[in-house]
mmCIF file of C-alpha atoms and ligand atoms in Angstrom:
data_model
loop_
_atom_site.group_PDB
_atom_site.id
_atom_site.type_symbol
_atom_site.label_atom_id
_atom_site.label_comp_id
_atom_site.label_asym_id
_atom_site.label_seq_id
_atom_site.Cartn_x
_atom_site.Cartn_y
_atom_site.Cartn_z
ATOM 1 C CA UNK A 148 4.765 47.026 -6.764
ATOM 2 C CA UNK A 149 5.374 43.447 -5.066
ATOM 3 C CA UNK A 150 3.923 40.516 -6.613
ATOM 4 C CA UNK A 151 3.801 38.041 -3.700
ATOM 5 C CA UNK A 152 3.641 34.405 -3.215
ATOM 6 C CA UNK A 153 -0.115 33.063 -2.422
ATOM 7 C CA UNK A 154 -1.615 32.877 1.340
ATOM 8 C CA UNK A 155 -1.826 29.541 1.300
ATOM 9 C CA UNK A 156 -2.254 26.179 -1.354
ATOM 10 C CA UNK A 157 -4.821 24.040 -1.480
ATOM 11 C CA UNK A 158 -4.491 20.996 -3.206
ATOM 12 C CA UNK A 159 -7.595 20.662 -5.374
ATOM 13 C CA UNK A 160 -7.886 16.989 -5.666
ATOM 14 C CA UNK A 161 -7.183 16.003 -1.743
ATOM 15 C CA UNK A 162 -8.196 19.013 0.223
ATOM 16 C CA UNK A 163 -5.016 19.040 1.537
ATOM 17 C CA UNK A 164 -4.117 22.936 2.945
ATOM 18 C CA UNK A 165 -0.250 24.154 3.009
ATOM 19 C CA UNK A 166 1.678 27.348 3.508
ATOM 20 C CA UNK A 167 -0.441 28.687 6.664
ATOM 21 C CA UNK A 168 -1.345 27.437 10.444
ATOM 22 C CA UNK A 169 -4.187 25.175 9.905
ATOM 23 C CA UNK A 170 -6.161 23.765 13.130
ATOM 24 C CA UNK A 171 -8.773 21.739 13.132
ATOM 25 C CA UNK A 172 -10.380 18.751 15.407
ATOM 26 C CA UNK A 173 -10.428 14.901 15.117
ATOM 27 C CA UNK A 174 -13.899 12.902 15.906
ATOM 28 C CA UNK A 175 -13.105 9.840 16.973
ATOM 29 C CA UNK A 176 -15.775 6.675 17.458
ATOM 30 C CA UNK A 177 -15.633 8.054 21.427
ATOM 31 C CA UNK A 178 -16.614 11.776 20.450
ATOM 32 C CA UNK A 179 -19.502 10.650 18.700
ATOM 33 C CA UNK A 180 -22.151 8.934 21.117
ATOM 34 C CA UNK A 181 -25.965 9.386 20.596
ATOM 35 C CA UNK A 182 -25.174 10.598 16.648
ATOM 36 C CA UNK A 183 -25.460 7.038 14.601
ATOM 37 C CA UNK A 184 -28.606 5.076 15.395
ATOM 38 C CA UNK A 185 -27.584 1.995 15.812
ATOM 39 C CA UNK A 186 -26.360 1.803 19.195
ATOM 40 C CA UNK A 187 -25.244 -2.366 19.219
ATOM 41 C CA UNK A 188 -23.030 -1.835 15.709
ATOM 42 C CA UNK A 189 -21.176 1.658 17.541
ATOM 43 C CA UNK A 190 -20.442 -0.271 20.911
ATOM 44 C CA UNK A 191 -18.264 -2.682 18.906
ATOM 45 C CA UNK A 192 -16.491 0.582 17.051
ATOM 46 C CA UNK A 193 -12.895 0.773 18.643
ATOM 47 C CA UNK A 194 -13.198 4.120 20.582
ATOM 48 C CA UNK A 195 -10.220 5.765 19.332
ATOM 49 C CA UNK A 196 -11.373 4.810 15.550
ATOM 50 C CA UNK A 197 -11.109 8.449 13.628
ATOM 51 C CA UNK A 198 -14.226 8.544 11.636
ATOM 52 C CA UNK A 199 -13.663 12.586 10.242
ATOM 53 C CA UNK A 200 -11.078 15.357 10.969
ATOM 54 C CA UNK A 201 -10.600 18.958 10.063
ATOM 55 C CA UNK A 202 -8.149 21.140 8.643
ATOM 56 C CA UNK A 203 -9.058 24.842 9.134
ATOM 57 C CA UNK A 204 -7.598 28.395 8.228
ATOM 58 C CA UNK A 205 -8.894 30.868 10.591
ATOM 59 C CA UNK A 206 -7.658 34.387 9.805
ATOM 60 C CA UNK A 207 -9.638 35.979 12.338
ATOM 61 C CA UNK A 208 -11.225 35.716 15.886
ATOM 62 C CA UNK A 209 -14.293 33.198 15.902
ATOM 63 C CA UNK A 210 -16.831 35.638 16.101
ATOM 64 C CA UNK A 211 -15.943 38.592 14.037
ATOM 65 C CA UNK A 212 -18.410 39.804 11.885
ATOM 66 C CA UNK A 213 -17.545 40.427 7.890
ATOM 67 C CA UNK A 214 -14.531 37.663 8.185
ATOM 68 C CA UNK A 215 -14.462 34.220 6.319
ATOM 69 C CA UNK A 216 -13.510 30.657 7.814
ATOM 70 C CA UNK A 217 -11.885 27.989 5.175
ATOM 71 C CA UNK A 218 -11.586 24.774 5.541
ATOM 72 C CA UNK A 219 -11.323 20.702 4.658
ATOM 73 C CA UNK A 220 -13.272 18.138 6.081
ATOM 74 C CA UNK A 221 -11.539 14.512 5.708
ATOM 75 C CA UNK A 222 -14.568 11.707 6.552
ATOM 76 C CA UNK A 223 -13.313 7.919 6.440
ATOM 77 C CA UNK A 224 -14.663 5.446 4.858
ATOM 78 C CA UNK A 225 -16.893 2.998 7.000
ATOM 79 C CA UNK A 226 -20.281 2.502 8.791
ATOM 80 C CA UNK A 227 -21.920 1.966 11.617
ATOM 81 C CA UNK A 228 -24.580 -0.498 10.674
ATOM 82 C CA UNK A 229 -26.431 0.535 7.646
ATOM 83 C CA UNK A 230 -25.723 3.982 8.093
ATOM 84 C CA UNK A 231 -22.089 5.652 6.947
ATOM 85 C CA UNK A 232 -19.861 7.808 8.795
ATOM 86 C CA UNK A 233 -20.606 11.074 8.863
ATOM 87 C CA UNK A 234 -20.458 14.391 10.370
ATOM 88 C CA UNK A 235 -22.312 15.588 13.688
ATOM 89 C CA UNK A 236 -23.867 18.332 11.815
ATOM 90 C CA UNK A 237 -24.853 21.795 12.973
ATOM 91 C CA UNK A 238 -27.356 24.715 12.559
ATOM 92 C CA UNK A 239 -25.404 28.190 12.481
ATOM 93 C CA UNK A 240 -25.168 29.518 16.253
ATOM 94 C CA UNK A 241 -26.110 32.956 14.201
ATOM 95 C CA UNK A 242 -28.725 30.751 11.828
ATOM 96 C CA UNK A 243 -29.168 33.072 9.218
ATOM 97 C CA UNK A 244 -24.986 32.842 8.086
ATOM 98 C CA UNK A 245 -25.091 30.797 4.950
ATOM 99 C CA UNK A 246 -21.734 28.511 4.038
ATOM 100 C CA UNK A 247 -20.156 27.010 0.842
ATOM 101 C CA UNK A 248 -19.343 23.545 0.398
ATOM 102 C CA UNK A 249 -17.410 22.356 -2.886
ATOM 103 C CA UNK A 250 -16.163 18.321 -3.243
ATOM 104 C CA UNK A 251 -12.254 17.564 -3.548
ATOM 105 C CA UNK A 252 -12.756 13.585 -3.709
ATOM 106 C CA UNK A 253 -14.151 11.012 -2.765
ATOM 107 C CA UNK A 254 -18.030 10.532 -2.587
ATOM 108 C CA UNK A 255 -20.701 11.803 -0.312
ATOM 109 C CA UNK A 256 -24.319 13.356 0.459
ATOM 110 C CA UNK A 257 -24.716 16.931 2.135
ATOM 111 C CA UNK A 258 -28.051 16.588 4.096
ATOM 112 C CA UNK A 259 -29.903 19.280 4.862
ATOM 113 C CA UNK A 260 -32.140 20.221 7.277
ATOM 114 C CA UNK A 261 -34.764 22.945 7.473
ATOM 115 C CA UNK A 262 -36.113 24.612 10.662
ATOM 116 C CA UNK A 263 -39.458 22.795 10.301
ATOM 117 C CA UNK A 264 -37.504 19.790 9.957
ATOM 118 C CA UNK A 265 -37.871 18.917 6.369
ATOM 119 C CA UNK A 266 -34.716 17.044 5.249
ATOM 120 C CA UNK A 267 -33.160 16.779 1.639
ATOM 121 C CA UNK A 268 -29.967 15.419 0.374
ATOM 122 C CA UNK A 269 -27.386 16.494 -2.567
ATOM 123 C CA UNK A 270 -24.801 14.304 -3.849
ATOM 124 C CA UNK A 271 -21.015 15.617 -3.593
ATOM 125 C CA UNK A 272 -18.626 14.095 -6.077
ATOM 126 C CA UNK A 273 -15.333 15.876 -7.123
ATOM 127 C CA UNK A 274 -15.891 19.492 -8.001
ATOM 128 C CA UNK A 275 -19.682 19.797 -6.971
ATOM 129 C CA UNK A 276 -20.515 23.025 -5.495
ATOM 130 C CA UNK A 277 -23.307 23.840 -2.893
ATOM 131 C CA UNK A 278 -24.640 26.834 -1.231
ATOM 132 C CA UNK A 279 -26.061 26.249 1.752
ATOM 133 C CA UNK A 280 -29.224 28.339 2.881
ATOM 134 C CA UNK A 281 -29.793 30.429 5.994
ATOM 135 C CA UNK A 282 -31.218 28.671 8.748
ATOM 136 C CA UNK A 283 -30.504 24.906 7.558
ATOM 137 C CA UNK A 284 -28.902 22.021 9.256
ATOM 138 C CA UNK A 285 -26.077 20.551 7.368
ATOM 139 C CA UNK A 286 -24.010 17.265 7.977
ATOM 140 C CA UNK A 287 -22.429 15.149 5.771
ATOM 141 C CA UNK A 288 -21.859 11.715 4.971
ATOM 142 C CA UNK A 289 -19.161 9.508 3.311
ATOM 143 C CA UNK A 290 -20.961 7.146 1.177
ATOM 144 C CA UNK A 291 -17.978 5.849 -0.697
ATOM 145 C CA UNK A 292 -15.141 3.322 0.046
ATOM 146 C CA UNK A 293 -12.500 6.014 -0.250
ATOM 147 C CA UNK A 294 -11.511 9.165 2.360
ATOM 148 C CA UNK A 295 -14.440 11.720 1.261
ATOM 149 C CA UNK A 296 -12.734 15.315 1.728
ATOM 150 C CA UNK A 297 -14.378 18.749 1.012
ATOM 151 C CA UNK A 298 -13.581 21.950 1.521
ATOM 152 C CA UNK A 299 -16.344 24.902 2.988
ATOM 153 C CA UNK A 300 -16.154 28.580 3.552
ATOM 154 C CA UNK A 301 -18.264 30.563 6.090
ATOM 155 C CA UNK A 302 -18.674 33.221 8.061
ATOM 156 C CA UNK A 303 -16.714 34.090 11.229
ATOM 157 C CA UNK A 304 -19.409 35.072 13.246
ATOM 158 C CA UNK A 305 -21.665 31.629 11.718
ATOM 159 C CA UNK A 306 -20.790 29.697 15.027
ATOM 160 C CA UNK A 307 -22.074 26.090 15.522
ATOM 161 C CA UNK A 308 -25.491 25.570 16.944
ATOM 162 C CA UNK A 309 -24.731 21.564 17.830
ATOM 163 C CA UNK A 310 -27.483 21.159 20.939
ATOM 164 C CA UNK A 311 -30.264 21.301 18.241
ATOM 165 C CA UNK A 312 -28.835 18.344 16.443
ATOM 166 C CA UNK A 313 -28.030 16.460 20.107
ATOM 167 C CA UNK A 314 -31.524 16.950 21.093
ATOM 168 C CA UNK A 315 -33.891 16.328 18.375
ATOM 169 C CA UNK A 316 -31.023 14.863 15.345
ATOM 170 C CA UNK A 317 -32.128 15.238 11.789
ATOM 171 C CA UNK A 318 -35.330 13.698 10.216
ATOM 172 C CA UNK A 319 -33.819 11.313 8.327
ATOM 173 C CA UNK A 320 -30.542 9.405 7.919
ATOM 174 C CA UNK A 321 -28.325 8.292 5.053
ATOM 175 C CA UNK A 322 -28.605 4.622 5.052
ATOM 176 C CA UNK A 323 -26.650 1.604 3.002
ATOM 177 C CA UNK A 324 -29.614 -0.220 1.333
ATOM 178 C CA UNK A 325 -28.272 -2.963 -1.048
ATOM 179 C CA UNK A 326 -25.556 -1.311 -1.773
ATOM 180 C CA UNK A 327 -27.217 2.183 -2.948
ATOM 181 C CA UNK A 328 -27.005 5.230 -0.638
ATOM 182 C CA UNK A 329 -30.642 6.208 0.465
ATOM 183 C CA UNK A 330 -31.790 9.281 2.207
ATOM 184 C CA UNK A 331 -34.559 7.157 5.303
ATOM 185 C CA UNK A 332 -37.045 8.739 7.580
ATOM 186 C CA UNK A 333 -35.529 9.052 11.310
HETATM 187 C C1 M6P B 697 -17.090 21.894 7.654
HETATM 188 C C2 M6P B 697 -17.566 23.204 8.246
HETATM 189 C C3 M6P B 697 -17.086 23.319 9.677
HETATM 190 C C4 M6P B 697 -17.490 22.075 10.468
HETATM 191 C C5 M6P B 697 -16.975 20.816 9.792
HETATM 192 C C6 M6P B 697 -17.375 19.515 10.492
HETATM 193 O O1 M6P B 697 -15.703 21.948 7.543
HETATM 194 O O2 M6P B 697 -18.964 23.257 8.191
HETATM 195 O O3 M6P B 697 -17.665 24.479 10.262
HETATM 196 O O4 M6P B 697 -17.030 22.174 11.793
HETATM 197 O O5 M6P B 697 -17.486 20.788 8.462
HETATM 198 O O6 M6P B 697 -18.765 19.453 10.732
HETATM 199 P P1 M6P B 697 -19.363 19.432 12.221
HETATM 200 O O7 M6P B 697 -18.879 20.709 12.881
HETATM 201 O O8 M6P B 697 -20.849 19.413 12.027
HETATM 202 O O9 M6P B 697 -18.838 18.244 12.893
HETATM 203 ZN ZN1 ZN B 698 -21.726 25.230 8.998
#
C-alpha cells in the first residue's frame, strides 16, 4: 500500500500554504470604501495600500455541499484613525454554515456579530482556536504592529453574504484607545 507525500504544508507559525494551487484576493485601501469610519483618515490612505490578502485551497466547486474551504488570511499592520485594519466581514450566504478560525501570528480580535445585532469580540494570539456559530457575522481585525495571519476552514456551500455588512456594518468597531484595543459601540 502507498504511503504518499501530504496534500499540501502549511507552515504553522506564518500561515504560509505550499505544495497545492492556492488563490486568493488582495484588499487594497481602494477595495475598501464605506468599511472604516473615519472617512478624512481613509482619503489620505494611498489607494493601492494592501491592508489584507488571502491564500486559499479550494478542492471543490464554490457551492458544493459536504466539501471544505482552507485558508490564510494575512491583515497588515496599520489604521485608519483609531480604528485598525481589518477585514470586510461577512454573514454566510447559506447563514446557518459555521467556520473555524485558529491564529498563526501576530495579534488580533475576531468580532462577531449576531442576527439581532449583538456584537462580541475574542482575542486571537498564536494558536487560539474559535468556532464560529451559525448565523453570525465575523470580521477581523489586526490589532498588533506585526502582519496578523490566520488560517479558517468552512464549508463549500457557506458563501459570503457581504450586502448585510455594506448596508447596516457591525454594531460596534475595534478601536485604538490609548494604546489598548477596545471593542466601541457603532
Ligand atoms: C477567512 C475566511 C474567508 C474570507 C476571508 C476574508 O479566510 O472567512 O472566507 O473571505 O477570511 O474575509 P472577508 O471575506 O470578510 O473579507
Ligand atoms: Zn466566513
Amino acid at each position: 500500500m502507498e504511503i504518499s507525500a501530504p496534500q499540501f504544508v502549511t507552515d504553522w507559525k506564518t500561515g504560509v500554504v505550499t505544495g497545492t494551487e492556492v488563490q486568493g484576493v488582495e484588499r487594497r485601501v481602494s477595495d475598501l470604501g464605506g468599511v472604516f469610519a473615519d472617512e478624512g483618515a481613509f482619503s489620505q490612505l494611498r489607494p493601492d495600500r494592501l491592508v489584507y490578502r488571502t491564500a486559499c485551497v479550494f478542492p471543490v466547486p464554490e457551492g458544493t455541499e459536504g466539501g471544505v474551504f482552507w485558508g490564510t488570511t494575512f491583515i497588515e499592520p496599520g489604521t485608519v484613525g483609531a480604528e485598525y485594519f481589518m477585514t470586510k466581514g461577512h454573514f454566510h450566504a447559506k447563514a446557518d454554515r459555521m467556520e473555524a478560525y485558529f491564529t498563526f501570528g501576530g495579534t488580533g480580535l475576531l468580532v462577531l456579530m449576531d442576527t439581532a445585532r449583538n456584537c462580541w469580540a475574542e482575542e486571537m494570539t498564536p494558536g487560539s482556536t474559535h468556532l464560529i456559530p451559525p448565523y453570525t457575522a465575523h470580521r477581523t481585525v489586526n490589532t498588533g504592529d506585526d502582519v496578523f495571519s490566520f488560517g479558517a476552514c468552512w464549508p463549500s456551500d457557506a458563501g459570503h453574504d457581504y450586502d448585510s455588512i455594506a448596508e447596516s456594518g457591525f454594531s460596534a468597531r475595534a478601536l485604538r484607545v490609548d494604546g489598548i484595543p477596545r471593542l466601541v459601540p457603532a
